[in-house]
Short mmCIF file of C-alpha atoms and ligand atoms in Angstrom, two decimals:
data_model
loop_
_atom_site.label_atom_id
_atom_site.label_comp_id
_atom_site.label_asym_id
_atom_site.label_seq_id
_atom_site.Cartn_x
_atom_site.Cartn_y
_atom_site.Cartn_z
CA UNK A 70 -163.04 7.52 -73.86
CA UNK A 71 -163.56 9.34 -77.09
CA UNK A 72 -162.20 7.71 -80.25
CA UNK A 73 -161.62 10.98 -82.01
CA UNK A 74 -158.29 12.54 -81.21
CA UNK A 75 -158.36 16.22 -80.43
CA UNK A 76 -155.50 18.70 -80.62
CA UNK A 77 -154.25 19.28 -77.03
CA UNK A 78 -155.70 22.71 -76.44
CA UNK A 79 -156.10 24.79 -73.30
CA UNK A 80 -158.84 27.33 -72.75
CA UNK A 81 -159.55 29.37 -69.65
CA UNK A 82 -161.21 32.64 -68.76
CA UNK A 83 -161.52 35.25 -66.04
CA UNK A 84 -164.35 37.72 -65.58
CA UNK A 85 -163.54 41.43 -65.88
CA UNK A 86 -166.04 42.10 -63.11
CA UNK A 87 -163.44 43.72 -60.84
CA UNK A 88 -159.68 43.81 -60.36
CA UNK A 89 -157.53 40.67 -60.26
CA UNK A 90 -156.88 39.12 -56.85
CA UNK A 91 -154.17 36.91 -55.43
CA UNK A 92 -156.79 34.11 -55.67
CA UNK A 93 -156.96 34.54 -59.45
CA UNK A 94 -153.19 34.62 -59.66
CA UNK A 95 -152.46 31.52 -57.60
CA UNK A 96 -155.59 29.57 -58.55
CA UNK A 97 -155.51 30.25 -62.27
CA UNK A 98 -153.02 32.61 -63.92
CA UNK A 99 -149.82 30.94 -62.68
CA UNK A 100 -150.97 27.72 -64.33
CA UNK A 101 -152.02 29.59 -67.49
CA UNK A 102 -148.46 30.84 -67.79
CA UNK A 103 -146.80 27.46 -67.28
CA UNK A 104 -149.11 25.67 -69.72
CA UNK A 105 -147.92 27.95 -72.53
CA UNK A 106 -144.61 26.10 -72.45
CA UNK A 107 -146.11 22.62 -72.44
CA UNK A 108 -147.46 20.81 -75.49
CA UNK A 109 -150.66 22.78 -75.82
CA UNK A 110 -152.19 25.51 -77.88
CA UNK A 111 -153.34 28.03 -75.28
CA UNK A 112 -156.26 30.43 -75.44
CA UNK A 113 -156.98 32.83 -72.59
CA UNK A 114 -160.06 34.98 -72.41
CA UNK A 115 -161.55 37.98 -70.63
CA UNK A 116 -165.13 36.78 -70.28
CA UNK A 117 -166.98 40.08 -70.52
CA UNK A 118 -170.27 38.41 -71.43
CA UNK A 119 -170.10 36.59 -68.10
CA UNK A 120 -169.17 39.78 -66.25
CA UNK A 121 -172.56 41.36 -66.93
CA UNK A 122 -174.61 38.42 -65.58
CA UNK A 123 -174.51 39.39 -61.91
CA UNK A 124 -174.64 43.11 -61.34
CA UNK A 125 -174.89 46.18 -63.52
CA UNK A 126 -171.48 47.53 -64.48
CA UNK A 127 -170.99 51.04 -65.81
CA UNK A 128 -169.72 50.79 -69.42
CA UNK A 129 -166.56 52.71 -68.51
CA UNK A 130 -165.89 50.33 -65.64
CA UNK A 131 -166.33 47.22 -67.80
CA UNK A 132 -164.03 48.68 -70.47
CA UNK A 133 -161.38 49.53 -67.92
CA UNK A 134 -161.63 46.19 -66.13
CA UNK A 135 -161.30 44.31 -69.41
CA UNK A 136 -158.15 46.19 -70.41
CA UNK A 137 -156.74 45.89 -66.92
CA UNK A 138 -157.35 42.15 -66.94
CA UNK A 139 -155.56 41.85 -70.29
CA UNK A 140 -152.69 43.88 -68.79
CA UNK A 141 -152.68 41.53 -65.77
CA UNK A 142 -152.44 38.46 -67.99
CA UNK A 143 -149.56 39.90 -69.99
CA UNK A 144 -147.74 41.29 -66.94
CA UNK A 145 -147.98 37.86 -65.27
CA UNK A 146 -146.20 36.26 -68.21
CA UNK A 147 -148.87 35.33 -70.74
CA UNK A 148 -147.27 36.10 -74.05
CA UNK A 149 -149.42 37.20 -76.99
CA UNK A 150 -146.84 35.41 -79.14
CA UNK A 151 -147.37 32.07 -77.42
CA UNK A 152 -151.06 32.31 -76.52
CA UNK A 153 -154.21 33.62 -78.13
CA UNK A 154 -155.52 36.39 -75.90
CA UNK A 155 -159.13 37.43 -76.49
CA UNK A 156 -162.08 39.34 -75.23
CA UNK A 157 -165.10 37.00 -75.33
CA UNK A 158 -167.57 39.43 -76.95
CA UNK A 159 -165.21 39.93 -79.91
CA UNK A 160 -165.49 36.29 -80.92
CA UNK A 161 -169.20 35.91 -81.70
CA UNK A 162 -169.11 32.10 -81.94
CA UNK A 163 -169.01 31.91 -78.11
CA UNK A 164 -172.50 33.41 -77.80
CA UNK A 165 -173.76 31.50 -80.84
CA UNK A 166 -172.73 28.11 -79.48
CA UNK A 167 -174.06 29.13 -76.05
CA UNK A 168 -177.55 29.35 -77.55
CA UNK A 169 -177.27 25.79 -78.84
CA UNK A 170 -176.12 24.65 -75.40
CA UNK A 171 -179.05 26.46 -73.78
CA UNK A 172 -181.12 23.96 -75.71
CA UNK A 173 -178.98 20.97 -74.69
CA UNK A 174 -178.61 21.72 -70.95
CA UNK A 175 -181.61 21.00 -68.72
CA UNK A 176 -183.14 23.43 -66.23
CA UNK A 177 -182.51 20.89 -63.47
CA UNK A 178 -178.77 20.77 -64.22
CA UNK A 179 -178.50 24.53 -64.06
CA UNK A 180 -180.59 24.77 -60.91
CA UNK A 181 -178.15 22.50 -59.09
CA UNK A 182 -175.12 24.74 -59.67
CA UNK A 183 -173.86 25.97 -56.30
CA UNK A 184 -172.58 29.20 -57.84
CA UNK A 185 -176.08 29.94 -59.16
CA UNK A 186 -177.56 29.24 -55.73
CA UNK A 187 -174.97 31.40 -53.97
CA UNK A 188 -175.18 34.31 -56.38
CA UNK A 189 -178.95 34.29 -56.85
CA UNK A 190 -179.40 33.97 -53.09
CA UNK A 191 -182.90 34.01 -51.66
CA UNK A 192 -184.26 36.18 -54.44
CA UNK A 193 -183.84 34.06 -57.56
CA UNK A 194 -186.81 35.83 -59.15
CA UNK A 195 -184.72 38.98 -59.41
CA UNK A 196 -181.62 37.28 -60.85
CA UNK A 197 -180.92 37.67 -64.56
CA UNK A 198 -181.66 34.87 -67.00
CA UNK A 199 -178.00 35.23 -68.00
CA UNK A 200 -176.86 34.30 -64.50
CA UNK A 201 -178.87 31.08 -64.72
CA UNK A 202 -177.54 30.28 -68.21
CA UNK A 203 -173.96 31.25 -67.24
CA UNK A 204 -172.59 27.66 -67.20
CA UNK A 205 -173.91 26.97 -70.73
CA UNK A 206 -171.97 30.00 -71.99
CA UNK A 207 -168.91 28.73 -70.12
CA UNK A 208 -169.30 25.31 -71.79
CA UNK A 209 -169.53 27.09 -75.15
CA UNK A 210 -166.35 29.09 -74.39
CA UNK A 211 -164.47 25.85 -73.96
CA UNK A 212 -166.09 23.63 -76.56
CA UNK A 213 -166.14 26.17 -79.40
CA UNK A 214 -162.35 25.55 -79.43
CA UNK A 215 -162.64 21.79 -78.83
CA UNK A 216 -160.43 22.57 -75.82
CA UNK A 217 -159.20 19.46 -74.04
CA UNK A 218 -157.82 21.00 -70.82
CA UNK A 219 -159.13 23.80 -68.62
CA UNK A 220 -156.99 25.21 -65.77
CA UNK A 221 -159.16 26.75 -63.05
CA UNK A 222 -159.45 27.15 -59.28
CA UNK A 223 -161.40 24.66 -57.20
CA UNK A 224 -164.62 26.73 -57.30
CA UNK A 225 -165.09 26.01 -61.03
CA UNK A 226 -165.06 22.21 -60.74
CA UNK A 227 -168.83 21.83 -60.87
CA UNK A 228 -169.11 24.05 -63.95
CA UNK A 229 -166.55 21.88 -65.70
CA UNK A 230 -168.50 18.74 -64.84
CA UNK A 231 -171.52 20.38 -66.43
CA UNK A 232 -169.42 21.17 -69.51
CA UNK A 233 -168.65 17.46 -69.80
CA UNK A 234 -172.35 16.62 -69.40
CA UNK A 235 -173.30 19.07 -72.16
CA UNK A 236 -170.65 17.68 -74.53
CA UNK A 237 -171.74 14.10 -73.80
CA UNK A 238 -175.44 14.85 -74.27
CA UNK A 239 -174.82 16.67 -77.55
CA UNK A 240 -172.65 13.81 -78.83
CA UNK A 241 -175.23 11.26 -77.73
CA UNK A 242 -178.32 13.09 -79.06
CA UNK A 243 -176.80 13.59 -82.51
CA UNK A 244 -174.90 10.30 -82.60
CA UNK A 245 -171.53 11.98 -83.12
CA UNK A 246 -168.17 12.11 -81.42
CA UNK A 247 -167.78 15.81 -82.04
CA UNK A 248 -167.15 17.60 -78.74
CA UNK A 249 -164.28 16.47 -76.49
CA UNK A 250 -164.88 15.52 -72.88
CA UNK A 251 -162.74 18.21 -71.27
CA UNK A 252 -160.27 17.61 -68.44
CA UNK A 253 -160.22 20.09 -65.56
CA UNK A 254 -156.73 21.08 -64.41
CA UNK A 255 -156.99 22.00 -60.73
CA UNK A 256 -153.47 21.87 -59.34
CA UNK A 257 -151.11 23.56 -56.94
CA UNK A 258 -150.97 24.45 -53.25
CA UNK A 259 -153.44 27.29 -53.60
CA UNK A 260 -156.39 26.19 -55.74
CA UNK A 261 -158.67 27.76 -53.16
CA UNK A 262 -157.31 30.96 -51.63
CA UNK A 263 -159.52 32.11 -48.77
CA UNK A 264 -160.49 35.56 -47.52
CA UNK A 265 -157.93 37.15 -45.19
CA UNK A 266 -160.80 38.11 -42.85
CA UNK A 267 -162.71 34.81 -42.82
CA UNK A 268 -161.03 31.47 -43.50
CA UNK A 269 -164.34 29.88 -44.52
CA UNK A 270 -164.98 32.24 -47.47
CA UNK A 271 -163.08 32.32 -50.76
CA UNK A 272 -161.01 35.39 -51.56
CA UNK A 273 -163.08 37.26 -54.13
CA UNK A 274 -162.96 40.44 -56.19
CA UNK A 275 -166.61 40.99 -55.24
CA UNK A 276 -166.19 40.83 -51.43
CA UNK A 277 -167.29 44.22 -50.04
CA UNK A 278 -164.26 44.29 -47.69
CA UNK A 279 -161.05 45.30 -49.48
CA UNK A 280 -159.09 44.00 -46.46
CA UNK A 281 -160.32 40.49 -47.31
CA UNK A 282 -158.19 40.26 -50.45
CA UNK A 283 -154.87 41.15 -51.98
CA UNK A 284 -155.42 42.92 -55.29
CA UNK A 285 -152.83 42.55 -58.02
CA UNK A 286 -152.66 46.35 -58.11
CA UNK A 287 -152.02 46.77 -54.34
CA UNK A 288 -148.76 48.51 -53.47
CA UNK A 289 -146.19 47.09 -51.06
CA UNK A 290 -147.65 48.95 -48.05
CA UNK A 291 -151.16 47.74 -48.70
CA UNK A 292 -149.99 44.13 -49.14
CA UNK A 293 -147.97 44.23 -45.92
CA UNK A 294 -150.81 45.86 -43.97
CA UNK A 295 -153.43 43.36 -45.15
CA UNK A 296 -151.21 40.41 -44.27
CA UNK A 297 -150.35 41.89 -40.88
CA UNK A 298 -154.06 42.29 -40.13
CA UNK A 299 -155.07 38.90 -41.58
CA UNK A 300 -157.14 36.87 -39.14
CA UNK A 301 -155.17 34.08 -37.45
CA UNK A 302 -155.28 32.01 -34.28
CA UNK A 303 -152.95 32.37 -31.27
CA UNK A 304 -150.99 29.13 -31.80
CA UNK A 305 -147.59 28.69 -33.39
CA UNK A 306 -147.35 27.13 -36.85
CA UNK A 307 -147.22 23.31 -36.91
CA UNK A 308 -144.35 21.48 -38.55
CA UNK A 309 -146.61 19.09 -40.51
CA UNK A 310 -149.65 19.63 -42.74
CA UNK A 311 -152.01 17.69 -40.52
CA UNK A 312 -151.43 20.28 -37.79
CA UNK A 313 -153.39 22.70 -39.99
CA UNK A 314 -156.62 20.69 -39.68
CA UNK A 315 -159.34 22.88 -38.15
CA UNK A 316 -157.14 25.97 -38.52
CA UNK A 317 -158.54 27.46 -41.75
CA UNK A 318 -156.83 30.86 -41.41
CA UNK A 319 -153.44 29.36 -40.63
CA UNK A 320 -153.87 26.89 -43.49
CA UNK A 321 -154.73 29.69 -45.87
CA UNK A 322 -151.62 31.74 -45.10
CA UNK A 323 -149.40 28.67 -45.40
CA UNK A 324 -151.05 27.74 -48.71
CA UNK A 325 -150.45 31.26 -50.01
CA UNK A 326 -146.81 31.04 -48.96
CA UNK A 327 -146.47 27.66 -50.66
CA UNK A 328 -148.16 28.92 -53.84
CA UNK A 329 -146.03 32.04 -54.06
CA UNK A 330 -142.77 30.26 -53.29
CA UNK A 331 -143.66 27.24 -55.48
CA UNK A 332 -143.01 24.76 -52.71
CA UNK A 333 -145.19 22.07 -51.16
CA UNK A 334 -146.98 22.82 -47.89
CA UNK A 335 -144.83 20.16 -46.17
CA UNK A 336 -141.66 21.84 -47.34
CA UNK A 337 -142.87 25.23 -46.11
CA UNK A 338 -143.82 23.82 -42.72
CA UNK A 339 -140.47 22.09 -42.39
CA UNK A 340 -138.99 25.58 -42.63
CA UNK A 341 -141.43 27.72 -40.65
CA UNK A 342 -143.00 25.18 -38.23
CA UNK A 343 -142.81 26.46 -34.65
CA UNK A 344 -142.89 30.13 -35.65
CA UNK A 345 -145.50 32.52 -34.27
CA UNK A 346 -147.55 34.55 -36.74
CA UNK A 347 -145.66 37.64 -35.60
CA UNK A 348 -142.59 36.14 -37.28
CA UNK A 349 -144.29 34.37 -40.18
CA UNK A 350 -146.48 37.24 -41.40
CA UNK A 351 -143.58 39.59 -42.25
CA UNK A 352 -141.91 36.74 -44.17
CA UNK A 353 -145.12 36.16 -46.11
CA UNK A 354 -145.55 39.89 -46.74
CA UNK A 355 -141.99 40.18 -48.11
CA UNK A 356 -142.54 37.20 -50.38
CA UNK A 357 -145.88 38.54 -51.64
CA UNK A 358 -144.40 41.97 -52.35
CA UNK A 359 -141.39 40.44 -54.14
CA UNK A 360 -143.67 38.36 -56.39
CA UNK A 361 -146.47 40.84 -56.99
CA UNK A 362 -144.76 44.25 -57.17
CA UNK A 363 -143.09 43.60 -60.56
CA UNK A 364 -146.43 42.41 -61.96
CA UNK A 365 -148.36 45.42 -60.71
CA UNK A 366 -145.79 47.89 -62.01
CA UNK A 367 -145.80 46.19 -65.42
CA UNK A 368 -149.63 46.31 -65.40
CA UNK A 369 -149.50 50.05 -64.75
CA UNK A 370 -147.05 50.50 -67.61
CA UNK A 371 -149.27 48.55 -70.02
CA UNK A 372 -152.36 50.49 -68.92
CA UNK A 373 -150.66 53.67 -70.10
CA UNK A 374 -151.14 52.45 -73.66
CA UNK A 375 -154.68 51.05 -73.95
CA UNK A 376 -154.54 51.20 -77.76
CA UNK A 377 -151.76 48.60 -77.72
CA UNK A 378 -153.89 46.32 -75.51
CA UNK A 379 -156.80 46.74 -77.93
CA UNK A 380 -154.52 45.81 -80.84
CA UNK A 381 -153.43 42.62 -79.06
CA UNK A 382 -157.06 41.67 -78.40
CA UNK A 383 -158.10 42.40 -81.99
CA UNK A 384 -155.31 40.18 -83.29
CA UNK A 385 -156.29 37.48 -80.78
CA UNK A 386 -159.92 37.60 -81.95
CA UNK A 387 -158.82 37.11 -85.53
CA UNK A 388 -156.69 34.09 -84.63
CA UNK A 389 -159.46 32.69 -82.45
CA UNK A 390 -162.07 32.88 -85.20
CA UNK A 391 -159.93 30.68 -87.42
CA UNK A 392 -160.61 27.95 -84.88
CA UNK A 393 -164.15 28.80 -83.79
CA UNK A 394 -165.83 29.57 -87.13
CA UNK A 395 -165.32 26.08 -88.64
CA UNK A 396 -166.35 24.39 -85.37
CA UNK A 397 -169.56 26.41 -85.18
CA UNK A 398 -170.29 25.76 -88.87
CA UNK A 399 -169.88 22.03 -88.34
CA UNK A 400 -172.10 22.17 -85.24
CA UNK A 401 -174.87 23.81 -87.26
CA UNK A 402 -174.52 21.14 -89.95
CA UNK A 403 -174.74 18.35 -87.38
CA UNK A 404 -177.91 19.91 -85.96
CA UNK A 405 -179.50 20.24 -89.39
CA UNK A 406 -179.38 23.96 -89.82
CA UNK A 407 -179.52 24.85 -93.49
CA UNK A 408 -176.82 27.25 -94.58
P1 AMP B 106 -163.26 34.75 -61.54
O1 AMP B 106 -162.52 35.87 -60.91
O2 AMP B 106 -164.41 34.29 -60.70
O3 AMP B 106 -163.60 34.97 -62.96
O4 AMP B 106 -162.24 33.51 -61.51
C1 AMP B 106 -161.23 33.34 -62.48
C2 AMP B 106 -160.33 32.16 -62.15
O5 AMP B 106 -159.66 32.39 -60.90
C3 AMP B 106 -161.09 30.83 -62.00
O6 AMP B 106 -160.27 29.80 -62.51
C4 AMP B 106 -161.24 30.70 -60.52
O7 AMP B 106 -161.36 29.35 -60.12
C5 AMP B 106 -159.94 31.32 -60.02
N1 AMP B 106 -160.13 31.86 -58.67
C6 AMP B 106 -160.91 32.94 -58.33
N2 AMP B 106 -160.86 33.16 -57.00
C7 AMP B 106 -160.04 32.20 -56.49
C8 AMP B 106 -159.59 31.88 -55.17
N3 AMP B 106 -159.97 32.59 -54.11
N4 AMP B 106 -158.74 30.83 -55.03
C9 AMP B 106 -158.33 30.09 -56.10
N5 AMP B 106 -158.74 30.34 -57.37
C10 AMP B 106 -159.58 31.38 -57.57
N1 LIG B 107 -166.75 30.94 -64.67
C1 LIG B 107 -165.34 31.23 -64.58
C2 LIG B 107 -165.07 31.93 -63.25
O1 LIG B 107 -165.82 32.71 -62.76
C3 LIG B 107 -164.87 32.09 -65.71
C4 LIG B 107 -165.01 31.40 -67.02
C5 LIG B 107 -165.90 31.69 -68.01
C6 LIG B 107 -164.23 30.29 -67.47
N2 LIG B 107 -165.72 30.84 -69.06
C7 LIG B 107 -164.71 29.98 -68.76
C8 LIG B 107 -163.21 29.55 -66.89
C9 LIG B 107 -164.19 28.91 -69.48
C10 LIG B 107 -162.69 28.48 -67.63
C11 LIG B 107 -163.17 28.17 -68.91
O2 LIG B 107 -164.06 31.72 -62.70
#
């Protein structure tokens, strides 16, 4: 345990590499919203520097995605009054600390990241250097605020372990107790929302099949159609969670129901156990539409005034730099950089 006490501070980010999905909402954003009202300072970020690591994005597309993501955060309940809302590239200390961490992290650590292996695929030679260094930038995002807690979905667990390793190695190498050892916050019934077409793959904004995901901007018809067509098995729903073992698609739909209705899986199954999917899917579709439609219409309203979104992000960047500039300055001093 660290002896230094750090201000309880939450940081998390989402890539503006495509539109928001139900996976982002249940795995991350819902928790972002609730943590605003706990005893934390909260900072939420569109990580545009991460969004360009994988594939080329047209400048107009990146700009639109970034604003749409900000609109999605706000429409979901993240308040610019309660939280600092930023676009990563507007707070230069993220990239500056990332360079330092590129020199702390080891090639071997990075090479073991499953996300790197999945995204680089068989042709690592053609992947960008940025994709390989991605987790060091993520560690910098978090540690440049001395953030203590990071809410994310299950898929980010390994990156957060690496963040802890980087903080510990820095502290050890320089004989300081400067960076906190961050706690991951991976909670809820739906920390891993799966594809609607394949229960073994995570729901992702980058899946080529639009039918595999629910987008936060989908209208009621699209949501209902995707749920109706979601892959399932022929059996009725069980009345206890262990009946979902080896039924990944059924488990996924029940988890989504539990996440959206804020109930445990056991509670949901006590209610719907015994039902066929023909009965359960319309219930799930109604619930999803009731929860998501107000968010998507609010997103559309906010997107009508991009200048207001830009003003919110500019103000957020200013507030953020009050935290990040002194931490970066101190980091440079610890390292021995003359300034
Ligand atoms: P990304 O869209 O990859 O930038 O992810 C942003 C946040 O959403 C991270 O905290 C992810 O863990 C979370 N997330 C993304 N997809 C899913 C999913 N299918 N299920 C649960 N959480 C997810
Ligand atoms: N890598 C995260 C993802 O794809 C996004 C991210 C970047 C992030 N920096 C972060 C999440 C810092 C939490 C904290 O989901």
